[in-house]
GROMACS .gro file of C-alpha atoms in nm:
model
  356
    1UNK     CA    1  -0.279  -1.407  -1.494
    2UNK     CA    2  -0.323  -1.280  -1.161
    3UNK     CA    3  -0.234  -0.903  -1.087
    4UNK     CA    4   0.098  -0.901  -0.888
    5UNK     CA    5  -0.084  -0.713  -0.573
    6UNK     CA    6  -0.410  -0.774  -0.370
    7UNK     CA    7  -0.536  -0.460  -0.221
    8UNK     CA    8  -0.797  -0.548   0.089
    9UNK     CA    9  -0.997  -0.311   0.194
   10UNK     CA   10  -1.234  -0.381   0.495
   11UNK     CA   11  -1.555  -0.203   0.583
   12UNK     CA   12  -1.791  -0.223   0.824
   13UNK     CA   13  -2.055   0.067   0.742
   14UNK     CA   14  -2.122   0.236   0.420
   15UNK     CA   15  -2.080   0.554   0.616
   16UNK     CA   16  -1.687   0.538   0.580
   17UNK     CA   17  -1.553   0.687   0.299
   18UNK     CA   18  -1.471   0.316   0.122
   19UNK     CA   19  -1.565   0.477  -0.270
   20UNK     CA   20  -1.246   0.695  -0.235
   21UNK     CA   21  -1.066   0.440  -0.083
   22UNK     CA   22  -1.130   0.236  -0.372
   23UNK     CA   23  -1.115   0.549  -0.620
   24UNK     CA   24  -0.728   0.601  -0.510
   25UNK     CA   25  -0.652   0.276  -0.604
   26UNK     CA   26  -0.864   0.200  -0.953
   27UNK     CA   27  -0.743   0.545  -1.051
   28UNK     CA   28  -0.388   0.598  -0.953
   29UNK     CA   29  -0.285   0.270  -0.867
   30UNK     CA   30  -0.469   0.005  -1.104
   31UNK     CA   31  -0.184  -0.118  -1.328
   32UNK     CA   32  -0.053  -0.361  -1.064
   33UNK     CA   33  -0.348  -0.451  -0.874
   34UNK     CA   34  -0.652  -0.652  -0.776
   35UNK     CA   35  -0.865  -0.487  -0.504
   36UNK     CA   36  -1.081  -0.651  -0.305
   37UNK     CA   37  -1.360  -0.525  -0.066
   38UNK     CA   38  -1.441  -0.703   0.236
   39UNK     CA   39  -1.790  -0.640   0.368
   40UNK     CA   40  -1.754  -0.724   0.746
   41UNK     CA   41  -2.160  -0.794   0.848
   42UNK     CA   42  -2.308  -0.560   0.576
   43UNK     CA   43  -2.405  -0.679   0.268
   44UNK     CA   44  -2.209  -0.640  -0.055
   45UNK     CA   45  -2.476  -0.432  -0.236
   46UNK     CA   46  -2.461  -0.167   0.063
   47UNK     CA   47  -2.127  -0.091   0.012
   48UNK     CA   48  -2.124  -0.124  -0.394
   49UNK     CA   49  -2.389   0.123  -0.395
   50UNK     CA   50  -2.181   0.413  -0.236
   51UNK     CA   51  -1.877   0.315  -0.478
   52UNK     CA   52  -1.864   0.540  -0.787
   53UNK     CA   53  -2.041   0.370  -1.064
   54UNK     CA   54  -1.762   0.322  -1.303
   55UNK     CA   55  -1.623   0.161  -0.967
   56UNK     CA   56  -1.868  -0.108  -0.891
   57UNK     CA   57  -1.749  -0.399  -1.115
   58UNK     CA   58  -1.354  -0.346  -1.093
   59UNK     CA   59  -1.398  -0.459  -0.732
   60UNK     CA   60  -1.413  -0.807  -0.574
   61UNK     CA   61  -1.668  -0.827  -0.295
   62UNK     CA   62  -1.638  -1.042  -0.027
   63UNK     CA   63  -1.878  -1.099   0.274
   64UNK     CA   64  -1.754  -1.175   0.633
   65UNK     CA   65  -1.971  -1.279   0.918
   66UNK     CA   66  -1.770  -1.215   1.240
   67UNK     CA   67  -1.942  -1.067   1.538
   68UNK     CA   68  -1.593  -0.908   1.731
   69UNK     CA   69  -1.525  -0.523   1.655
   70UNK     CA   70  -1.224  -0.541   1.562
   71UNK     CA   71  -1.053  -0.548   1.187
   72UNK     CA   72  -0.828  -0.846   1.234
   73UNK     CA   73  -1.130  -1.098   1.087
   74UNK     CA   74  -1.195  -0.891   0.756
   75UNK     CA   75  -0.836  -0.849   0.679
   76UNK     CA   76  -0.739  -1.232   0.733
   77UNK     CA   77  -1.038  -1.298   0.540
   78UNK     CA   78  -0.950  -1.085   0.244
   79UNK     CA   79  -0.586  -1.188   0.256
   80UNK     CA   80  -0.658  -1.542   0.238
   81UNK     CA   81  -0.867  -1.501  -0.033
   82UNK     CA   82  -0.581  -1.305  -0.203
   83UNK     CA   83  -0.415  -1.460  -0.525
   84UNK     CA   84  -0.094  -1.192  -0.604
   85UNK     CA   85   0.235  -1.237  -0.511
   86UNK     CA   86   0.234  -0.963  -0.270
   87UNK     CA   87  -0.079  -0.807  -0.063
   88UNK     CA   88  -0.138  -0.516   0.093
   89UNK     CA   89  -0.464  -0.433   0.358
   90UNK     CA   90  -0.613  -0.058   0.361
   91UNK     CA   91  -0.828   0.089   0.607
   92UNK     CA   92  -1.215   0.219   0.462
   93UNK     CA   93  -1.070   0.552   0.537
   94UNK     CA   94  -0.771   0.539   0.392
   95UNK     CA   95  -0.644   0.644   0.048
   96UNK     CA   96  -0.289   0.595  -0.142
   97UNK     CA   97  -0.135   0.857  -0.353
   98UNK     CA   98  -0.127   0.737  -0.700
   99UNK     CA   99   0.198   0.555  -0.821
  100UNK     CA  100   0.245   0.425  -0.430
  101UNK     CA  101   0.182   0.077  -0.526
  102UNK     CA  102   0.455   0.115  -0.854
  103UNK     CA  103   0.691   0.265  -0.609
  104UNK     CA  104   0.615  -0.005  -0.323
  105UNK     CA  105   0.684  -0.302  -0.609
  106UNK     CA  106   0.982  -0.098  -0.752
  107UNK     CA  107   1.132  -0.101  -0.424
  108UNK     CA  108   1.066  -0.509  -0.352
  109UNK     CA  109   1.203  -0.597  -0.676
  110UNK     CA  110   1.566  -0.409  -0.611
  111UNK     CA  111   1.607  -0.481  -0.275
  112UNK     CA  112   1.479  -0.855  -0.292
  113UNK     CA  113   1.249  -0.755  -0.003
  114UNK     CA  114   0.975  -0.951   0.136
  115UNK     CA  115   0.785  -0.681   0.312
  116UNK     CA  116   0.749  -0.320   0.199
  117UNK     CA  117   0.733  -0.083   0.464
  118UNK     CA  118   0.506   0.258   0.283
  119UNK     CA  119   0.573   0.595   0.350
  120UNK     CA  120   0.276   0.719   0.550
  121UNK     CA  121   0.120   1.066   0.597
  122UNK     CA  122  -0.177   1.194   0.825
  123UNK     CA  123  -0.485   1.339   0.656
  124UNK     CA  124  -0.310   1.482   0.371
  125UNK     CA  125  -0.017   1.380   0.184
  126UNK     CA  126   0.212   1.654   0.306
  127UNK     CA  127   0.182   1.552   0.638
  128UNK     CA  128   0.414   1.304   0.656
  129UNK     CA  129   0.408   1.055   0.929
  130UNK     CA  130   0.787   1.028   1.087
  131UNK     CA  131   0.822   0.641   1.166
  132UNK     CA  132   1.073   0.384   1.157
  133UNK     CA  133   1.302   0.641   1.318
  134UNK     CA  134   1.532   0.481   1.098
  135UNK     CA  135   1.924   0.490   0.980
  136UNK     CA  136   1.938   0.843   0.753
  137UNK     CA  137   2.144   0.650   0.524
  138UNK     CA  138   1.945   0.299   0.506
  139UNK     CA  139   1.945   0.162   0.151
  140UNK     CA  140   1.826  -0.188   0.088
  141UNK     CA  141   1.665  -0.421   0.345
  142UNK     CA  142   1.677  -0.287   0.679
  143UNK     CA  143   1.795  -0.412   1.015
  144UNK     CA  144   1.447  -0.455   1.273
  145UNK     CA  145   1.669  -0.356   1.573
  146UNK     CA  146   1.947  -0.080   1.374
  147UNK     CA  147   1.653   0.056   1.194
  148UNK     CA  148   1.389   0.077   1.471
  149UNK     CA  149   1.111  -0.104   1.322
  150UNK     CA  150   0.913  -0.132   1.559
  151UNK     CA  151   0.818   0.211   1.602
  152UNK     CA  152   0.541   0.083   1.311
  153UNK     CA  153   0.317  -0.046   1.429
  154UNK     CA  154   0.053  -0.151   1.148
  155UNK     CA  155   0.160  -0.396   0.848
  156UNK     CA  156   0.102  -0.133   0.544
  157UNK     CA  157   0.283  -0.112   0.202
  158UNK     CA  158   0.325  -0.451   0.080
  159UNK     CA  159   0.344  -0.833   0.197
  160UNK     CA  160   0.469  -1.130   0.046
  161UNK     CA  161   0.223  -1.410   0.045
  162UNK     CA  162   0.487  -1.681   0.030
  163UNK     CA  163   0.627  -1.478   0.374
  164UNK     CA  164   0.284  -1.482   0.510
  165UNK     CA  165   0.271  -1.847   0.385
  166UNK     CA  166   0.628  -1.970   0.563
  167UNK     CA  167   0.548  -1.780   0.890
  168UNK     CA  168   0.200  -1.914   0.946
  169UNK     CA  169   0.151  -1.531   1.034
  170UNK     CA  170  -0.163  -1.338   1.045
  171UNK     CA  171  -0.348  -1.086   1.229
  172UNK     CA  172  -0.429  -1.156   1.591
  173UNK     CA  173  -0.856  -1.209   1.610
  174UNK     CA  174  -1.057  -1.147   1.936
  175UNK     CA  175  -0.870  -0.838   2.034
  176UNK     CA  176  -1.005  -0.471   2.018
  177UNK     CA  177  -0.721  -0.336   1.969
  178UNK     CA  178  -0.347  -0.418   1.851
  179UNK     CA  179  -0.402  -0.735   1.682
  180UNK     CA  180  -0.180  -0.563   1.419
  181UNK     CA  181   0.109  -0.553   1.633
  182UNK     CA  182   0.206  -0.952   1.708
  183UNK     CA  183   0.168  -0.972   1.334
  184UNK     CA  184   0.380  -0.671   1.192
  185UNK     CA  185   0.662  -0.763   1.443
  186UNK     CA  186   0.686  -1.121   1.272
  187UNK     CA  187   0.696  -0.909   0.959
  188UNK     CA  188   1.010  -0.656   1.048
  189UNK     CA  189   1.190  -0.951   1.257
  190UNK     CA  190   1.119  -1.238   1.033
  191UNK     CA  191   1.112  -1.128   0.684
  192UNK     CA  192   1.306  -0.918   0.421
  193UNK     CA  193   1.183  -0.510   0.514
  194UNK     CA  194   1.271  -0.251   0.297
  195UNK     CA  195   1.124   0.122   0.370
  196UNK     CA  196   0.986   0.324   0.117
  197UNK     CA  197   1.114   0.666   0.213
  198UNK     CA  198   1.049   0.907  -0.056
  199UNK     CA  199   0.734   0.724  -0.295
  200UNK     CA  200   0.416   0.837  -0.274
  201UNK     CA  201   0.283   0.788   0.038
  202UNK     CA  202  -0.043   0.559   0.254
  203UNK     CA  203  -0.282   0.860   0.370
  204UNK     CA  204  -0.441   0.781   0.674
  205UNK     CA  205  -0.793   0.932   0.691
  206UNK     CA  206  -0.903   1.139   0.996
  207UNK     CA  207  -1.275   1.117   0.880
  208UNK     CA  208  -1.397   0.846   1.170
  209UNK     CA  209  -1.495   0.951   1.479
  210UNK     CA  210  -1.593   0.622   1.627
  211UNK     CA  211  -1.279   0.422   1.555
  212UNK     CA  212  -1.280   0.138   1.872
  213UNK     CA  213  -0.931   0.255   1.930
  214UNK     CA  214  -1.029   0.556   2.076
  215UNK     CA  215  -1.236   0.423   2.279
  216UNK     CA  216  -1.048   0.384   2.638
  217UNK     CA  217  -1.205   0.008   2.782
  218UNK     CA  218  -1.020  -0.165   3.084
  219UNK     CA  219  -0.655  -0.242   3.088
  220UNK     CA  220  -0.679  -0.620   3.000
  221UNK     CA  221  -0.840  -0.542   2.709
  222UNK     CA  222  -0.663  -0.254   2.594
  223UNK     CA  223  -0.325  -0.432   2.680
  224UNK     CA  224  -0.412  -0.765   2.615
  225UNK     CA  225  -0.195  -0.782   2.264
  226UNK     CA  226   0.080  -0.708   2.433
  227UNK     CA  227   0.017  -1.013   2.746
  228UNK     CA  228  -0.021  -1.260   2.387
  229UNK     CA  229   0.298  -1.129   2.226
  230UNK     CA  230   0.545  -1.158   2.495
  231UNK     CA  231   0.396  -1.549   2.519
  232UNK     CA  232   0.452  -1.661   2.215
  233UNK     CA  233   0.745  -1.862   2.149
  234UNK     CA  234   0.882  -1.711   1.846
  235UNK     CA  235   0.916  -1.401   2.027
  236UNK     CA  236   1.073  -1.594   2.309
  237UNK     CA  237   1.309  -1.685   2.076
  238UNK     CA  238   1.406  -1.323   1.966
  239UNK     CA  239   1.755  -1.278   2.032
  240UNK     CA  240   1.795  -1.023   2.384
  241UNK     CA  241   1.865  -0.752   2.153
  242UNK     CA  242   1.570  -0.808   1.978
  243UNK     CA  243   1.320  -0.882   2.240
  244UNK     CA  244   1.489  -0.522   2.440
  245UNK     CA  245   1.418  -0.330   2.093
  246UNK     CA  246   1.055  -0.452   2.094
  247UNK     CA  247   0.987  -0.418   2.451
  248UNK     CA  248   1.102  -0.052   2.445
  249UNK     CA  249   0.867   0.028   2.193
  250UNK     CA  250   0.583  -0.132   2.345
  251UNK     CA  251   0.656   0.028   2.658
  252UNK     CA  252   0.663   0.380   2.521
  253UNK     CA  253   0.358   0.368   2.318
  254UNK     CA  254   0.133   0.122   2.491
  255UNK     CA  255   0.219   0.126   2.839
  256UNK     CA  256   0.250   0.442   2.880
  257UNK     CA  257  -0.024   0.548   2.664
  258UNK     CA  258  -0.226   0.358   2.842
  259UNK     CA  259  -0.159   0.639   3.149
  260UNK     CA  260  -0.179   0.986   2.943
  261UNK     CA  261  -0.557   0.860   2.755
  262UNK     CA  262  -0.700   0.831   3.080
  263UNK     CA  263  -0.627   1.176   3.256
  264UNK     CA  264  -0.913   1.120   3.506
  265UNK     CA  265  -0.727   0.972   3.853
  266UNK     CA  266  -1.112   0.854   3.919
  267UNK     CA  267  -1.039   0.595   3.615
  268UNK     CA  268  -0.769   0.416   3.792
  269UNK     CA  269  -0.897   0.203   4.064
  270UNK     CA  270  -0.696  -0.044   4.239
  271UNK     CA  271  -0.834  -0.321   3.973
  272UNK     CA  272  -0.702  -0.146   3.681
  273UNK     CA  273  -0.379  -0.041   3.870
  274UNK     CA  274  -0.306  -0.414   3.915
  275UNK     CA  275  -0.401  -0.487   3.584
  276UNK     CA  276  -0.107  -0.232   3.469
  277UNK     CA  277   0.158  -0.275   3.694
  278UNK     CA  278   0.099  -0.668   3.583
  279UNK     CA  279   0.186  -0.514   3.227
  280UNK     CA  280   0.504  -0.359   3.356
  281UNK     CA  281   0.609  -0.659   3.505
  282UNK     CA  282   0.547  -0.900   3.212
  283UNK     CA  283   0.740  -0.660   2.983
  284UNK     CA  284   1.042  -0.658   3.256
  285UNK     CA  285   1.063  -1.004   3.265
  286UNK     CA  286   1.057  -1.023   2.897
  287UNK     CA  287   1.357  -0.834   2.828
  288UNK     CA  288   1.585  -0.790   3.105
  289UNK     CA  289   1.762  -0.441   3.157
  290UNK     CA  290   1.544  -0.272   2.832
  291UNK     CA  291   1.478   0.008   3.113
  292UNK     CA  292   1.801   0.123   3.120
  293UNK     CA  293   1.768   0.350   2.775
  294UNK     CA  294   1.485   0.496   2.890
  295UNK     CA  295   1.485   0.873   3.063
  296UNK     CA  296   1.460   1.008   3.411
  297UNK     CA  297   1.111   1.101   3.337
  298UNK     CA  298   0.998   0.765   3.186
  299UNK     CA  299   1.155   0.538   3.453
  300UNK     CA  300   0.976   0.790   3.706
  301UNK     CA  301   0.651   0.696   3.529
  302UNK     CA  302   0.781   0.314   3.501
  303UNK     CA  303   0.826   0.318   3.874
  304UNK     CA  304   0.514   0.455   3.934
  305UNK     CA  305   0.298   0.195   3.760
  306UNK     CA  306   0.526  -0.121   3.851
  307UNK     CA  307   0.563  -0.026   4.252
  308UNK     CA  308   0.201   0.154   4.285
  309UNK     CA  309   0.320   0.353   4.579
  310UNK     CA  310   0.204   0.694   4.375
  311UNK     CA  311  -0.135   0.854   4.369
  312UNK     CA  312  -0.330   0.801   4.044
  313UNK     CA  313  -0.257   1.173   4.040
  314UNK     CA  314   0.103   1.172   4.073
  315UNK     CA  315   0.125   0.867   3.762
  316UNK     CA  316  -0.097   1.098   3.546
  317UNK     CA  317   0.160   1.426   3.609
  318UNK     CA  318   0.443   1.133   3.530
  319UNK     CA  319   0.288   1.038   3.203
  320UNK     CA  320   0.246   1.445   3.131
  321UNK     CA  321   0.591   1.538   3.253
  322UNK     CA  322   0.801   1.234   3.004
  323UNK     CA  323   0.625   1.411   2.709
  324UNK     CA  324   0.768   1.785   2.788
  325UNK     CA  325   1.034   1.692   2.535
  326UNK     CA  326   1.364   1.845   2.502
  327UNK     CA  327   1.431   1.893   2.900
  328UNK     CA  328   1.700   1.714   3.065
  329UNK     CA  329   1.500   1.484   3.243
  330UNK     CA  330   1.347   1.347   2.885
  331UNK     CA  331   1.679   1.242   2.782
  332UNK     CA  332   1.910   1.219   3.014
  333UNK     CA  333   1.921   0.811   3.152
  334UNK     CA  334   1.985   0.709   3.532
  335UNK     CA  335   2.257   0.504   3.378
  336UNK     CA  336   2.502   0.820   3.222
  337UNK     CA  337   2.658   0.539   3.047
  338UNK     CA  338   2.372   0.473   2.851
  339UNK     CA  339   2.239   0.791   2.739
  340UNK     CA  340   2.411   0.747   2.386
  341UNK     CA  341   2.223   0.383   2.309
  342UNK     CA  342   2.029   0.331   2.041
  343UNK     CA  343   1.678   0.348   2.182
  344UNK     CA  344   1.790   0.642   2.425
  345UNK     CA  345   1.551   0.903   2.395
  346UNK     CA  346   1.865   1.189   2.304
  347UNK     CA  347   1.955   0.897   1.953
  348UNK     CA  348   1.592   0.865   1.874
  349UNK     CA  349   1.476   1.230   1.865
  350UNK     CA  350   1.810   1.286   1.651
  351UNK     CA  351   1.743   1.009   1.417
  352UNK     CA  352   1.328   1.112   1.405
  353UNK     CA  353   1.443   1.495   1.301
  354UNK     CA  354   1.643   1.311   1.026
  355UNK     CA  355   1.375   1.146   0.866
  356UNK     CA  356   1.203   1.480   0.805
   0.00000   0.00000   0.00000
């Protein structure tokens, strides 16, 4: 009999720290678990030799050929390989505190949830990472738009395979970065979510210095997750509610992102300016009036990339001035009737200091 959980881990290099990935799950996390390895273009024996020894043959190997950078192949490879009921995808640097599976399972077993949402923390397990922004007094499955899902943006905890299954959903291949993010928003719109709030939690390692995310690369290929979301036609089909929730998250984090990791003006010639404001646009059109719950300072920055009548220099001070948080132009809204919606910036920092 199958264990009820598939852990995948995918690696790239035996340089990353996959033996105590591994280690955090044969030792604190074993009871409920099958863990398998995915070897993306390295051999198996590379990476089994930098396992502990007592490690080695608890683990399933498996070897993927795929020639993009990017983590979406290795994970879809490993998942589909996967045999559990539920299964859940680490990063080589990565380590979970032991009973976080027990707790994740727990959870999906009372709730009836198909997707378990972990607790996450940065580096070390006291650092807690503070997203969903979610309801203080959520119990049970939780509501994608109430409950502010989308402020996650990677699918870890736990995943039903028969959800996975009746979605057709997987990671998004060919893409750098954010081939995550079409996937995990199928996830919290489309299936059962409950969030673990208080188990023990998904560490995220801060070992890698040459993660490809860091890395900044041209607009369309930084941004091009989000140009693939917004056309597919189950997000079309997102009531407006829905689609505003999303868009407001994406617009936040990878829009304007996209402005404050590249400080230089010199970065931002009129190709890549296009290339942005063509972002803006897209995410306008695909949810009318999401703009209105964001603050002075962000629509400033908005305006700046849609219209392109600022300097590079004035966008960057935009992008700089909308994180200066706490000061009336962060969270006040153009609109004073909507500075008390849900994804208004003054309801969002109040519900974020809650979940601490």
């Amino acid at each position: 009999m199958s264990a009820p959980v598939d852990v995948v881990i995918a690696v790239h290099t035996p340089t990353r720290p996959v033996g105590r990935a591994v280690a955090s799950v044969l030792e604190g996390n074993a009871e409920h678990t099958r863990t398998t390895v995915v070897c993306h273009n390295v051999p198996a024996e590379e990476i089994a030799a930098v396992l502990a020894p007592e490690h080695r043959d608890r683990v399933h190997y498996l070897e993927h050929q795929d020639p993009r950078p990017s983590a979406s192949g290795p994970f879809n490879a490993g998942m589909a390989a996967a045999e559990g009921e539920f299964v859940s995808i680490m990063g080589s640097d990565d380590r979970l505190e032991p009973g976080a599976v027990s707790s994740w399972l727990d959870l999906a077993r009372t709730t009836g949830a198909e997707t378990v949402m972990t607790r996450l923390a940065l580096g070390r397990p006291g650092r807690a990472v503070h997203t969903p922004p979610a309801r203080p007094w959520l119990r049970g499955v939780a509501d994608p738009v109430r409950d502010r899902l989308s402020y996650r943006s990677a699918p870890l905890g736990l995943v039903s395979r028969a959800a996975r299954a009746r979605l057709g959903a997987d990671l998004v291949e060919g893409m750098v970065v954010g081939g995550d993010v079409p996937y995990v928003t199928r996830l919290w719109f489309e299936t059962r979510v409950a969030v673990d709030r208080r188990g023990p939690a998904y560490v995220i390692g801060e070992d890698a210095t040459d993660r490809v995310t860091y890395v900044p690369r041209p607009i369309e290929q930084e941004l091009a997750f989000l140009a693939h979301l917004l056309r597919q036609d189950w997000f079309r089909g997102y009531s407006a509610d829905a689609r505003r929730a999303i868009v407001t998250k994406l617009t936040r984090i990878h829009l304007f992102g996209a402005v404050h990791n590249r400080p230089d003006p010199l970065w931002w010639t009129d190709e890549e300016r296009a290339a942005l404001a063509g972002v803006a646009r897209a995410l306008l059109d695909a949810a009318p009036g999401f703009e209105e719950v964001l603050s002075l300072s962000d629509r400033d920055l908005l305006d700046a990339i849609r219209l392109r009548r600022a300097t590079a220099e004035q966008m960057i001070a935009a992008a700089q001035a909308r994180r200066r948080h706490g000061r009336p132009r962060t969270v006040l809204t153009r609109n004073p009737l909507r500075v008390l919606a849900r994804e208004a910036p003054g309801r969002l920092m109040a519900a974020s200091l809650l979940t601490r």
